[in-house]
PDB file of C-alpha atoms in Angstrom:
ATOM      1  CA  MET A   1     139.388 126.765-105.017  1.00  0.00           C
ATOM      2  CA  MET A   2     140.118 130.485-104.890  1.00  0.00           C
ATOM      3  CA  LYS A   3     143.732 129.642-104.130  1.00  0.00           C
ATOM      4  CA  PHE A   4     143.888 127.517-107.260  1.00  0.00           C
ATOM      5  CA  ILE A   5     142.369 130.297-109.356  1.00  0.00           C
ATOM      6  CA  TYR A   6     144.834 132.844-108.011  1.00  0.00           C
ATOM      7  CA  MET A   7     147.694 130.470-108.741  1.00  0.00           C
ATOM      8  CA  MET A   8     146.537 129.842-112.302  1.00  0.00           C
ATOM      9  CA  ALA A   9     145.962 133.546-112.851  1.00  0.00           C
ATOM     10  CA  SER A  10     149.292 134.628-111.435  1.00  0.00           C
ATOM     11  CA  PRO A  11     151.194 136.558-114.104  1.00  0.00           C
ATOM     12  CA  PRO A  12     154.341 134.364-114.224  1.00  0.00           C
ATOM     13  CA  HIS A  13     152.280 131.190-114.417  1.00  0.00           C
ATOM     14  CA  PHE A  14     150.020 132.499-117.139  1.00  0.00           C
ATOM     15  CA  TYR A  15     152.916 133.984-119.092  1.00  0.00           C
ATOM     16  CA  ARG A  16     154.567 130.568-119.314  1.00  0.00           C
ATOM     17  CA  LEU A  17     151.333 128.679-119.950  1.00  0.00           C
ATOM     18  CA  ALA A  18     150.299 131.051-122.755  1.00  0.00           C
ATOM     19  CA  GLY A  19     153.752 130.694-124.277  1.00  0.00           C
ATOM     20  CA  LYS A  20     153.315 126.928-124.418  1.00  0.00           C
ATOM     21  CA  TRP A  21     149.887 127.225-125.993  1.00  0.00           C
ATOM     22  CA  LEU A  22     150.880 129.664-128.737  1.00  0.00           C
ATOM     23  CA  PRO A  23     152.146 127.111-131.312  1.00  0.00           C
ATOM     24  CA  TRP A  24     148.964 125.043-130.881  1.00  0.00           C
ATOM     25  CA  LEU A  25     146.695 128.042-131.184  1.00  0.00           C
ATOM     26  CA  SER A  26     148.418 129.271-134.320  1.00  0.00           C
ATOM     27  CA  GLY A  27     148.370 125.793-135.882  1.00  0.00           C
ATOM     28  CA  ILE A  28     144.683 125.193-135.152  1.00  0.00           C
ATOM     29  CA  THR A  29     143.738 128.679-136.372  1.00  0.00           C
ATOM     30  CA  LEU A  30     145.576 128.250-139.668  1.00  0.00           C
ATOM     31  CA  LEU A  31     144.100 124.783-140.282  1.00  0.00           C
ATOM     32  CA  LEU A  32     140.559 125.967-139.568  1.00  0.00           C
ATOM     33  CA  LEU A  33     141.020 129.090-141.697  1.00  0.00           C
ATOM     34  CA  ALA A  34     142.303 126.975-144.592  1.00  0.00           C
ATOM     35  CA  ALA A  35     139.323 124.626-144.293  1.00  0.00           C
ATOM     36  CA  GLY A  36     136.879 127.520-143.939  1.00  0.00           C
ATOM     37  CA  LEU A  37     138.287 129.365-146.952  1.00  0.00           C
ATOM     38  CA  TYR A  38     138.163 126.218-149.085  1.00  0.00           C
ATOM     39  CA  GLY A  39     134.604 125.596-147.956  1.00  0.00           C
ATOM     40  CA  GLY A  40     133.492 129.171-148.466  1.00  0.00           C
ATOM     41  CA  LEU A  41     135.190 129.958-151.754  1.00  0.00           C
ATOM     42  CA  ILE A  42     135.135 126.583-153.544  1.00  0.00           C
ATOM     43  CA  TYR A  43     132.820 124.057-151.901  1.00  0.00           C
ATOM     44  CA  ALA A  44     129.803 126.254-151.152  1.00  0.00           C
ATOM     45  CA  PRO A  45     127.382 126.673-154.076  1.00  0.00           C
ATOM     46  CA  THR A  46     126.494 130.001-155.669  1.00  0.00           C
ATOM     47  CA  ASP A  47     123.509 131.787-154.123  1.00  0.00           C
ATOM     48  CA  TYR A  48     120.393 131.748-156.319  1.00  0.00           C
ATOM     49  CA  GLN A  49     119.627 135.387-155.557  1.00  0.00           C
ATOM     50  CA  GLN A  50     122.878 137.135-154.751  1.00  0.00           C
ATOM     51  CA  GLY A  51     125.211 135.187-157.030  1.00  0.00           C
ATOM     52  CA  GLU A  52     128.814 135.082-155.915  1.00  0.00           C
ATOM     53  CA  SER A  53     128.652 138.297-153.896  1.00  0.00           C
ATOM     54  CA  TYR A  54     127.200 136.417-150.936  1.00  0.00           C
ATOM     55  CA  ARG A  55     130.617 134.779-150.343  1.00  0.00           C
ATOM     56  CA  ILE A  56     131.433 137.853-148.262  1.00  0.00           C
ATOM     57  CA  ILE A  57     129.213 136.197-145.646  1.00  0.00           C
ATOM     58  CA  PHE A  58     132.033 133.843-144.610  1.00  0.00           C
ATOM     59  CA  ILE A  59     134.020 136.828-143.351  1.00  0.00           C
ATOM     60  CA  HIS A  60     131.247 139.268-142.514  1.00  0.00           C
ATOM     61  CA  VAL A  61     129.051 137.178-140.247  1.00  0.00           C
ATOM     62  CA  PRO A  62     131.807 135.493-138.186  1.00  0.00           C
ATOM     63  CA  ALA A  63     133.523 138.895-137.795  1.00  0.00           C
ATOM     64  CA  ALA A  64     130.264 140.481-136.598  1.00  0.00           C
ATOM     65  CA  TRP A  65     129.707 137.609-134.156  1.00  0.00           C
ATOM     66  CA  MET A  66     133.245 138.062-132.848  1.00  0.00           C
ATOM     67  CA  SER A  67     132.733 141.786-132.410  1.00  0.00           C
ATOM     68  CA  LEU A  68     129.906 141.015-129.973  1.00  0.00           C
ATOM     69  CA  PHE A  69     131.544 137.974-128.390  1.00  0.00           C
ATOM     70  CA  ILE A  70     134.794 139.793-127.634  1.00  0.00           C
ATOM     71  CA  TYR A  71     132.930 142.758-126.200  1.00  0.00           C
ATOM     72  CA  ILE A  72     131.084 140.488-123.767  1.00  0.00           C
ATOM     73  CA  ALA A  73     134.332 138.681-122.899  1.00  0.00           C
ATOM     74  CA  MET A  74     136.003 142.053-122.311  1.00  0.00           C
ATOM     75  CA  ALA A  75     133.187 143.254-120.045  1.00  0.00           C
ATOM     76  CA  ILE A  76     133.164 140.009-118.042  1.00  0.00           C
ATOM     77  CA  ALA A  77     136.955 140.073-117.632  1.00  0.00           C
ATOM     78  CA  GLY A  78     136.689 143.729-116.617  1.00  0.00           C
ATOM     79  CA  ALA A  79     134.046 142.912-114.017  1.00  0.00           C
ATOM     80  CA  ILE A  80     136.156 140.066-112.594  1.00  0.00           C
ATOM     81  CA  GLY A  81     139.085 142.459-112.407  1.00  0.00           C
ATOM     82  CA  LEU A  82     136.948 145.050-110.627  1.00  0.00           C
ATOM     83  CA  ILE A  83     135.530 142.640-108.074  1.00  0.00           C
ATOM     84  CA  TRP A  84     138.437 140.316-107.279  1.00  0.00           C
ATOM     85  CA  ARG A  85     141.316 142.541-108.368  1.00  0.00           C
ATOM     86  CA  ILE A  86     142.813 139.742-110.430  1.00  0.00           C
ATOM     87  CA  LYS A  87     145.576 141.270-112.551  1.00  0.00           C
ATOM     88  CA  LEU A  88     145.193 138.713-115.302  1.00  0.00           C
ATOM     89  CA  ALA A  89     141.498 139.555-115.717  1.00  0.00           C
ATOM     90  CA  GLU A  90     142.332 143.252-116.026  1.00  0.00           C
ATOM     91  CA  THR A  91     144.951 142.427-118.635  1.00  0.00           C
ATOM     92  CA  VAL A  92     142.592 140.194-120.606  1.00  0.00           C
ATOM     93  CA  ALA A  93     139.978 142.948-120.666  1.00  0.00           C
ATOM     94  CA  VAL A  94     142.410 145.580-121.900  1.00  0.00           C
ATOM     95  CA  CYS A  95     144.053 143.311-124.476  1.00  0.00           C
ATOM     96  CA  SER A  96     140.697 142.230-125.906  1.00  0.00           C
ATOM     97  CA  ALA A  97     139.802 145.742-127.009  1.00  0.00           C
ATOM     98  CA  PRO A  98     142.102 146.106-130.043  1.00  0.00           C
ATOM     99  CA  ILE A  99     141.202 142.619-131.300  1.00  0.00           C
ATOM    100  CA  GLY A 100     137.506 143.355-130.898  1.00  0.00           C
ATOM    101  CA  ALA A 101     137.943 146.693-132.629  1.00  0.00           C
ATOM    102  CA  GLY A 102     139.635 144.866-135.514  1.00  0.00           C
ATOM    103  CA  PHE A 103     136.709 142.477-135.925  1.00  0.00           C
ATOM    104  CA  THR A 104     134.165 145.311-135.663  1.00  0.00           C
ATOM    105  CA  LEU A 105     135.981 147.279-138.336  1.00  0.00           C
ATOM    106  CA  LEU A 106     136.132 144.145-140.462  1.00  0.00           C
ATOM    107  CA  ALA A 107     132.392 143.548-140.056  1.00  0.00           C
ATOM    108  CA  LEU A 108     131.679 147.151-141.056  1.00  0.00           C
ATOM    109  CA  ILE A 109     133.990 147.154-144.092  1.00  0.00           C
ATOM    110  CA  THR A 110     132.820 143.779-145.401  1.00  0.00           C
ATOM    111  CA  GLY A 111     129.245 144.891-144.789  1.00  0.00           C
ATOM    112  CA  SER A 112     129.936 147.912-146.924  1.00  0.00           C
ATOM    113  CA  MET A 113     131.434 145.712-149.623  1.00  0.00           C
ATOM    114  CA  TRP A 114     128.305 143.600-149.572  1.00  0.00           C
ATOM    115  CA  GLY A 115     125.879 146.489-149.275  1.00  0.00           C
ATOM    116  CA  LYS A 116     127.121 148.303-152.353  1.00  0.00           C
ATOM    117  CA  PRO A 117     126.287 145.577-154.921  1.00  0.00           C
ATOM    118  CA  MET A 118     123.162 144.326-153.092  1.00  0.00           C
ATOM    119  CA  TRP A 119     121.551 147.453-151.660  1.00  0.00           C
ATOM    120  CA  GLY A 120     123.179 150.003-153.940  1.00  0.00           C
ATOM    121  CA  ALA A 121     124.728 151.889-151.020  1.00  0.00           C
ATOM    122  CA  TRP A 122     127.990 151.627-149.119  1.00  0.00           C
ATOM    123  CA  TRP A 123     126.368 152.800-145.951  1.00  0.00           C
ATOM    124  CA  VAL A 124     122.893 153.486-144.585  1.00  0.00           C
ATOM    125  CA  TRP A 125     122.049 154.835-141.156  1.00  0.00           C
ATOM    126  CA  ASP A 126     119.903 151.943-140.149  1.00  0.00           C
ATOM    127  CA  ALA A 127     119.698 150.449-136.665  1.00  0.00           C
ATOM    128  CA  ARG A 128     122.017 147.495-137.236  1.00  0.00           C
ATOM    129  CA  LEU A 129     124.755 149.473-138.919  1.00  0.00           C
ATOM    130  CA  THR A 130     124.576 152.424-136.553  1.00  0.00           C
ATOM    131  CA  SER A 131     124.701 150.300-133.403  1.00  0.00           C
ATOM    132  CA  GLU A 132     127.647 148.334-134.804  1.00  0.00           C
ATOM    133  CA  LEU A 133     129.440 151.614-135.522  1.00  0.00           C
ATOM    134  CA  LEU A 134     128.764 152.630-131.928  1.00  0.00           C
ATOM    135  CA  LEU A 135     130.412 149.364-130.868  1.00  0.00           C
ATOM    136  CA  LEU A 136     133.554 150.365-132.769  1.00  0.00           C
ATOM    137  CA  PHE A 137     133.595 153.690-130.911  1.00  0.00           C
ATOM    138  CA  LEU A 138     133.165 151.859-127.599  1.00  0.00           C
ATOM    139  CA  TYR A 139     136.207 149.723-128.373  1.00  0.00           C
ATOM    140  CA  LEU A 140     138.220 152.771-129.417  1.00  0.00           C
ATOM    141  CA  GLY A 141     137.032 154.576-126.275  1.00  0.00           C
ATOM    142  CA  VAL A 142     138.263 151.698-124.103  1.00  0.00           C
ATOM    143  CA  MET A 143     141.641 151.722-125.867  1.00  0.00           C
ATOM    144  CA  SER A 144     142.186 155.467-125.622  1.00  0.00           C
ATOM    145  CA  LEU A 145     140.952 155.670-122.029  1.00  0.00           C
ATOM    146  CA  TYR A 146     143.411 152.969-121.048  1.00  0.00           C
ATOM    147  CA  SER A 147     146.343 154.654-122.714  1.00  0.00           C
ATOM    148  CA  ALA A 148     145.364 158.074-121.278  1.00  0.00           C
ATOM    149  CA  ILE A 149     145.749 157.001-117.622  1.00  0.00           C
ATOM    150  CA  PRO A 150     149.371 156.348-116.633  1.00  0.00           C
ATOM    151  CA  ASP A 151     148.606 154.152-113.602  1.00  0.00           C
ATOM    152  CA  LYS A 152     147.704 150.840-115.227  1.00  0.00           C
ATOM    153  CA  ARG A 153     145.636 149.568-112.330  1.00  0.00           C
ATOM    154  CA  VAL A 154     143.550 152.730-112.126  1.00  0.00           C
ATOM    155  CA  ALA A 155     143.236 152.660-115.903  1.00  0.00           C
ATOM    156  CA  SER A 156     142.003 149.057-115.777  1.00  0.00           C
ATOM    157  CA  ARG A 157     139.248 149.972-113.368  1.00  0.00           C
ATOM    158  CA  ALA A 158     138.129 152.920-115.504  1.00  0.00           C
ATOM    159  CA  VAL A 159     138.168 150.771-118.621  1.00  0.00           C
ATOM    160  CA  ALA A 160     136.151 148.002-116.936  1.00  0.00           C
ATOM    161  CA  LEU A 161     133.464 150.508-115.956  1.00  0.00           C
ATOM    162  CA  LEU A 162     133.264 151.902-119.475  1.00  0.00           C
ATOM    163  CA  ALA A 163     133.093 148.397-120.927  1.00  0.00           C
ATOM    164  CA  LEU A 164     130.304 147.424-118.519  1.00  0.00           C
ATOM    165  CA  VAL A 165     128.227 150.490-119.345  1.00  0.00           C
ATOM    166  CA  GLY A 166     128.654 149.754-123.041  1.00  0.00           C
ATOM    167  CA  VAL A 167     127.192 146.262-122.641  1.00  0.00           C
ATOM    168  CA  VAL A 168     123.764 147.900-123.081  1.00  0.00           C
ATOM    169  CA  ASN A 169     124.631 148.198-126.754  1.00  0.00           C
ATOM    170  CA  ILE A 170     125.044 144.430-127.261  1.00  0.00           C
ATOM    171  CA  PRO A 171     121.367 143.376-127.153  1.00  0.00           C
ATOM    172  CA  ILE A 172     120.545 146.480-129.184  1.00  0.00           C
ATOM    173  CA  ILE A 173     122.855 145.299-131.952  1.00  0.00           C
ATOM    174  CA  HIS A 174     121.579 141.740-131.782  1.00  0.00           C
ATOM    175  CA  TYR A 175     117.877 142.564-131.824  1.00  0.00           C
ATOM    176  CA  SER A 176     118.112 145.678-133.990  1.00  0.00           C
ATOM    177  CA  VAL A 177     116.992 143.745-137.069  1.00  0.00           C
ATOM    178  CA  GLU A 178     113.868 142.612-135.247  1.00  0.00           C
ATOM    179  CA  TRP A 179     112.984 145.746-133.299  1.00  0.00           C
ATOM    180  CA  TRP A 180     113.281 148.164-136.175  1.00  0.00           C
ATOM    181  CA  ASN A 181     112.625 148.043-139.867  1.00  0.00           C
ATOM    182  CA  THR A 182     116.106 147.773-141.236  1.00  0.00           C
ATOM    183  CA  LEU A 183     117.655 147.278-144.612  1.00  0.00           C
ATOM    184  CA  HIS A 184     119.886 144.691-143.007  1.00  0.00           C
ATOM    185  CA  GLN A 185     118.427 141.205-143.300  1.00  0.00           C
ATOM    186  CA  GLY A 186     117.141 139.343-140.284  1.00  0.00           C
ATOM    187  CA  PRO A 187     118.879 136.380-138.679  1.00  0.00           C
ATOM    188  CA  THR A 188     119.256 133.300-140.853  1.00  0.00           C
ATOM    189  CA  VAL A 189     121.464 131.173-138.620  1.00  0.00           C
ATOM    190  CA  THR A 190     120.721 132.006-134.983  1.00  0.00           C
ATOM    191  CA  LYS A 191     117.003 131.325-135.229  1.00  0.00           C
ATOM    192  CA  PHE A 192     115.417 128.755-133.003  1.00  0.00           C
ATOM    193  CA  ASP A 193     113.790 126.894-135.848  1.00  0.00           C
ATOM    194  CA  LYS A 194     115.752 125.414-138.707  1.00  0.00           C
ATOM    195  CA  PRO A 195     118.317 127.864-140.090  1.00  0.00           C
ATOM    196  CA  SER A 196     117.213 129.151-143.489  1.00  0.00           C
ATOM    197  CA  ILE A 197     120.531 128.576-145.160  1.00  0.00           C
ATOM    198  CA  ASP A 198     121.861 125.730-147.313  1.00  0.00           C
ATOM    199  CA  VAL A 199     123.868 123.291-145.224  1.00  0.00           C
ATOM    200  CA  ARG A 200     126.775 123.539-147.708  1.00  0.00           C
ATOM    201  CA  MET A 201     126.949 127.243-146.849  1.00  0.00           C
ATOM    202  CA  LEU A 202     126.307 126.701-143.153  1.00  0.00           C
ATOM    203  CA  ILE A 203     129.257 124.336-142.620  1.00  0.00           C
ATOM    204  CA  PRO A 204     131.976 126.686-143.958  1.00  0.00           C
ATOM    205  CA  LEU A 205     130.320 129.529-142.041  1.00  0.00           C
ATOM    206  CA  MET A 206     130.566 127.584-138.804  1.00  0.00           C
ATOM    207  CA  VAL A 207     134.151 126.549-139.530  1.00  0.00           C
ATOM    208  CA  MET A 208     135.094 130.199-140.075  1.00  0.00           C
ATOM    209  CA  ALA A 209     133.299 131.154-136.851  1.00  0.00           C
ATOM    210  CA  VAL A 210     135.297 128.595-134.858  1.00  0.00           C
ATOM    211  CA  ALA A 211     138.502 129.666-136.650  1.00  0.00           C
ATOM    212  CA  PHE A 212     137.906 133.282-135.592  1.00  0.00           C
ATOM    213  CA  LYS A 213     137.271 132.176-131.999  1.00  0.00           C
ATOM    214  CA  VAL A 214     140.560 130.286-131.785  1.00  0.00           C
ATOM    215  CA  TYR A 215     142.274 133.177-133.546  1.00  0.00           C
ATOM    216  CA  TYR A 216     140.969 135.495-130.829  1.00  0.00           C
ATOM    217  CA  VAL A 217     142.553 133.354-128.118  1.00  0.00           C
ATOM    218  CA  TRP A 218     145.826 133.299-130.082  1.00  0.00           C
ATOM    219  CA  ALA A 219     145.923 137.067-130.628  1.00  0.00           C
ATOM    220  CA  LEU A 220     144.784 137.650-127.042  1.00  0.00           C
ATOM    221  CA  PHE A 221     147.560 135.495-125.554  1.00  0.00           C
ATOM    222  CA  LEU A 222     150.161 137.331-127.645  1.00  0.00           C
ATOM    223  CA  ARG A 223     148.942 140.688-126.354  1.00  0.00           C
ATOM    224  CA  VAL A 224     148.512 139.534-122.763  1.00  0.00           C
ATOM    225  CA  ARG A 225     152.125 138.352-122.690  1.00  0.00           C
ATOM    226  CA  VAL A 226     153.377 141.788-123.757  1.00  0.00           C
ATOM    227  CA  GLU A 227     151.108 143.583-121.304  1.00  0.00           C
ATOM    228  CA  LEU A 228     152.118 141.304-118.409  1.00  0.00           C
ATOM    229  CA  LEU A 229     155.811 141.929-119.100  1.00  0.00           C
ATOM    230  CA  GLU A 230     155.266 145.659-119.091  1.00  0.00           C
ATOM    231  CA  ARG A 231     153.136 145.713-115.948  1.00  0.00           C
ATOM    232  CA  GLU A 232     155.388 143.353-114.039  1.00  0.00           C
ATOM    233  CA  ARG A 233     158.700 144.688-115.275  1.00  0.00           C
ATOM    234  CA  ASN A 234     160.017 145.347-111.755  1.00  0.00           C
ATOM    235  CA  THR A 235     159.155 141.931-110.355  1.00  0.00           C
ATOM    236  CA  GLN A 236     161.480 139.038-109.718  1.00  0.00           C
ATOM    237  CA  TRP A 237     159.954 136.663-112.267  1.00  0.00           C
ATOM    238  CA  VAL A 238     160.447 139.100-115.137  1.00  0.00           C
ATOM    239  CA  LYS A 239     164.061 139.691-114.099  1.00  0.00           C
ATOM    240  CA  GLU A 240     164.692 135.974-113.990  1.00  0.00           C
ATOM    241  CA  LEU A 241     163.057 135.574-117.372  1.00  0.00           C
ATOM    242  CA  LEU A 242     165.251 138.298-118.850  1.00  0.00           C
ATOM    243  CA  LYS A 243     168.385 136.689-117.428  1.00  0.00           C
ATOM    244  CA  MET A 244     167.439 133.350-118.925  1.00  0.00           C
ATOM    245  CA  ASN A 245     166.676 135.038-122.205  1.00  0.00           C
ATOM    246  CA  LYS A 246     170.057 136.719-122.295  1.00  0.00           C
ATOM    247  CA  GLY A 247     172.103 133.712-121.340  1.00  0.00           C
TER     248      GLY A 247
ATOM    249  CA  MET B   1     133.187 135.646-159.133  1.00  0.00           C
ATOM    250  CA  GLY B   2     130.289 136.560-161.416  1.00  0.00           C
ATOM    251  CA  GLY B   3     130.999 140.286-161.666  1.00  0.00           C
ATOM    252  CA  TYR B   4     131.418 140.706-157.927  1.00  0.00           C
ATOM    253  CA  ALA B   5     135.125 139.871-157.825  1.00  0.00           C
ATOM    254  CA  LEU B   6     136.179 143.304-156.617  1.00  0.00           C
ATOM    255  CA  TYR B   7     133.776 143.340-153.648  1.00  0.00           C
ATOM    256  CA  VAL B   8     134.550 139.770-152.650  1.00  0.00           C
ATOM    257  CA  TRP B   9     138.342 140.038-152.903  1.00  0.00           C
ATOM    258  CA  VAL B  10     138.523 143.413-151.179  1.00  0.00           C
ATOM    259  CA  SER B  11     136.555 141.856-148.297  1.00  0.00           C
ATOM    260  CA  TYR B  12     138.895 138.875-148.034  1.00  0.00           C
ATOM    261  CA  GLY B  13     141.909 141.160-148.471  1.00  0.00           C
ATOM    262  CA  VAL B  14     140.864 143.517-145.666  1.00  0.00           C
ATOM    263  CA  ALA B  15     140.221 140.475-143.476  1.00  0.00           C
ATOM    264  CA  ALA B  16     143.746 139.217-144.157  1.00  0.00           C
ATOM    265  CA  VAL B  17     145.283 142.617-143.359  1.00  0.00           C
ATOM    266  CA  ILE B  18     143.410 143.044-140.062  1.00  0.00           C
ATOM    267  CA  LEU B  19     143.939 139.453-138.908  1.00  0.00           C
ATOM    268  CA  ILE B  20     147.651 139.493-139.748  1.00  0.00           C
ATOM    269  CA  ALA B  21     148.192 142.907-138.146  1.00  0.00           C
ATOM    270  CA  ASN B  22     146.719 141.677-134.841  1.00  0.00           C
ATOM    271  CA  ILE B  23     149.267 138.845-134.781  1.00  0.00           C
ATOM    272  CA  VAL B  24     152.380 140.547-136.147  1.00  0.00           C
ATOM    273  CA  LEU B  25     152.048 143.708-134.059  1.00  0.00           C
ATOM    274  CA  PRO B  26     152.006 142.060-130.602  1.00  0.00           C
ATOM    275  CA  LYS B  27     154.798 139.705-131.703  1.00  0.00           C
ATOM    276  CA  TYR B  28     156.947 142.699-132.602  1.00  0.00           C
ATOM    277  CA  GLN B  29     155.981 144.512-129.384  1.00  0.00           C
ATOM    278  CA  HIS B  30     156.956 141.416-127.406  1.00  0.00           C
ATOM    279  CA  LYS B  31     160.390 141.376-128.995  1.00  0.00           C
ATOM    280  CA  MET B  32     160.906 145.091-128.383  1.00  0.00           C
ATOM    281  CA  MET B  33     159.674 144.795-124.802  1.00  0.00           C
ATOM    282  CA  LEU B  34     162.171 142.032-124.031  1.00  0.00           C
ATOM    283  CA  LYS B  35     164.939 144.109-125.614  1.00  0.00           C
ATOM    284  CA  THR B  36     164.148 147.307-123.699  1.00  0.00           C
ATOM    285  CA  LEU B  37     163.692 145.534-120.390  1.00  0.00           C
ATOM    286  CA  THR B  38     166.957 143.618-120.824  1.00  0.00           C
ATOM    287  CA  LYS B  39     168.810 146.829-121.586  1.00  0.00           C
ATOM    288  CA  LYS B  40     167.290 148.532-118.549  1.00  0.00           C
ATOM    289  CA  MET B  41     168.264 145.625-116.339  1.00  0.00           C
ATOM    290  CA  GLN B  42     171.846 145.677-117.616  1.00  0.00           C
ATOM    291  CA  ARG B  43     172.105 149.400-117.006  1.00  0.00           C
ATOM    292  CA  ALA B  44     170.777 148.978-113.481  1.00  0.00           C
ATOM    293  CA  GLU B  45     173.339 146.262-112.839  1.00  0.00           C
ATOM    294  CA  GLN B  46     176.209 148.438-114.050  1.00  0.00           C
ATOM    295  CA  LEU B  47     175.192 151.167-111.622  1.00  0.00           C
ATOM    296  CA  LYS B  48     175.424 148.814-108.681  1.00  0.00           C
TER     297      LYS B  48
END
């Protein structure tokens, strides 16, 4: 079993496999995004309270979910890299950070765009917003720490530790709207009882969430391929690849 | 968009920019990486 995992996770194998998957990932992402945008901007009805402004939800909520999801994925990959020294896991952890940072920034900006017309403020220092901002800094910290250490393997270990420590922030973000009195609304979708949202809004929201997930894999594979090439530039498989590329 | 057009379209616009950047950037880096590594390999071969 371990042998199989090591084989699958070997850089040359994964490089080729990811290359084969890329067209599928891009196609599925674009289809889902098209469906989600149609659903969110045209099919979903206007909100009785917030009017059309609520349509920001179809970007904001999936982006916020992704910001947490990618952080957890990054920490798990980092831990696997720390324990089993699997190069691919280290690479996945490092390459997740910029994508996660992108989604966190997106969640913050769209939140701002939603907060201004609904709350009357671009920003408030409430628990949800502040902990999400901290998440952005954690991502940026991971990225700058990695680029500050020249030895990539040492850097990976440092980054994995930082990512693991930062995991504490994830439940804080998730439960912040319940633990503290915040301006940010409570959960409407991830409640155990029936979600308090119209099903015609829920479907496009879910489609966008899945679209963002597939997008993450797409963007991740693109980055992992670059990182693997750089890390393995002195190995035989990269040399062979370059020769084939040239000829 | 019922008076909220600016907020809604800026949100979707920023989303487009961030999502596209995270695809285009690694694609470009991949191309450059292949180019640099190929050049390095050729130089190493000439020295032999």
